[in-house]
Amino acid sequence: MENRSSVLLIFTGGTISMGENSSNHSLAPLDTKQVLSFIPELQMLHVNIASVSFSPLIDSSDIQPKNWIEIAHHIETHYNDFDGFVVLHGTDTMAYSAAALSFMLDGLTKPVIFTGSQLPVGVLRSDAKENLITAIELAAAKNEKGEAMVPEVALMFEGKLMRGNRTTKRNAEDFDAFASFNYPELVRAGVHLKYYEHNIHRENNNAQLTVANHFDDNVVVLKMFPGIRPETVKAIYSISGLRAVVLETFGSGNAPTAQWLCDIISDATASGIVTVNVTQCRAGSVEMGHYEASVNLIKAGVVSGHDMTIEAAVAKLMFLLGKYNSAEDVKREMAIPLRGEMTI
Ligand code: ASP
């Protein structure tokens, strides 16, 4: 008898789960059965497919850390029953969710593939079909030893499988909506599925899955721009309960050299607020100390985010703040890669 792989689809919402209302052409969420009925080709995959669904389905602009916990809960509950997992998700915040899940799922040995689409599954020219079919194929794929080909949290879009915590939504219109600027693709889905083995992370086969179920969202992103005022920075650092700041800096991690900025951040560091330096550039890395414009940040106790995306930095901070009370513990783990989210 044929030994089929099995994949669990986790529907969270987004454009991929929508169809056009034939009477007034407005877009409305479809149920799981309706979505799958638009893709009869799934029968040809020789994969056993089951599904669970958020109720109600949500636009990914409404995603909260509690929804990441819900996705992880489905994976944990069904971990032994399936060979892989596909998360259908809106594109707007998919990079945040993929990053968050990568941190939550420690000891992962099975694929967790996020995908979505730019056009609803139920309209002509939709990219939903290709994205979903390929995501399922990749979630089901095993090597000759029976191990998952891609045992990582990854994001599949327009023929590219990327490490989830390296992705960014870069285009609001093109089908080629996601990029991984600082890490190469894991798989290219062209005529053949081309696996770039050396880019794929593989845990020890005996690794046990442990799932984090706590985030602390006392985090803010503060973008530097020419003319930013001391009152603005002070107000942000004075937010009640704030525990961490992602400082979006210029170029290779530079910020205005004004003493007031250094003073505000130094005081915040002394009071236990963690500041992480991530560049506004989409590609490349922070190199603190390379220019004088980042020397003050070192003095102020800022941690380098190296080549992490903003999405990964936010998710990683929420995850670490959920795990540790002490700023020192958070800083120590921010400085090292936990799931291949940065290169140092
Ligand atoms: N607003 C939608 C969402 O992120 C967009 C999409 O899915 O492409 O849920």
CSV table of C-alpha atoms and ligand atoms in Angstrom, one decimal, residues 13-16 58-61 89-93 117-118 169, ligand 1:
chain,number,residue,atom,x,y,z
A,13,GLY,CA,-7.5,33.9,7.2
A,14,GLY,CA,-6.2,36.5,4.8
A,15,THR,CA,-6.8,37.0,1.1
A,16,ILE,CA,-6.0,33.4,0.4
A,58,ILE,CA,-9.0,37.0,10.5
A,59,ASP,CA,-7.3,39.6,8.3
A,60,SER,CA,-3.6,39.3,9.3
A,61,SER,CA,-3.6,43.0,10.3
A,89,HIS,CA,-2.2,33.4,6.6
A,90,GLY,CA,-2.7,36.9,5.3
A,91,THR,CA,0.3,38.4,3.7
A,92,ASP,CA,0.4,41.7,5.6
A,93,THR,CA,1.9,40.3,8.8
A,117,SER,CA,-1.8,34.9,-1.8
A,118,GLN,CA,-2.1,38.3,-3.3
A,169,LYS,CA,6.7,41.6,2.7
B,1,ASP,N1,-5.0,42.2,4.4
B,1,ASP,C1,-4.8,40.8,3.9
B,1,ASP,C2,-4.2,40.1,5.1
B,1,ASP,O1,-3.0,40.2,5.4
B,1,ASP,C3,-3.8,40.9,2.8
B,1,ASP,C4,-3.5,39.5,2.3
B,1,ASP,O2,-3.8,38.5,2.7
B,1,ASP,O3,-2.8,39.5,1.2
B,1,ASP,O4,-4.9,39.4,5.8
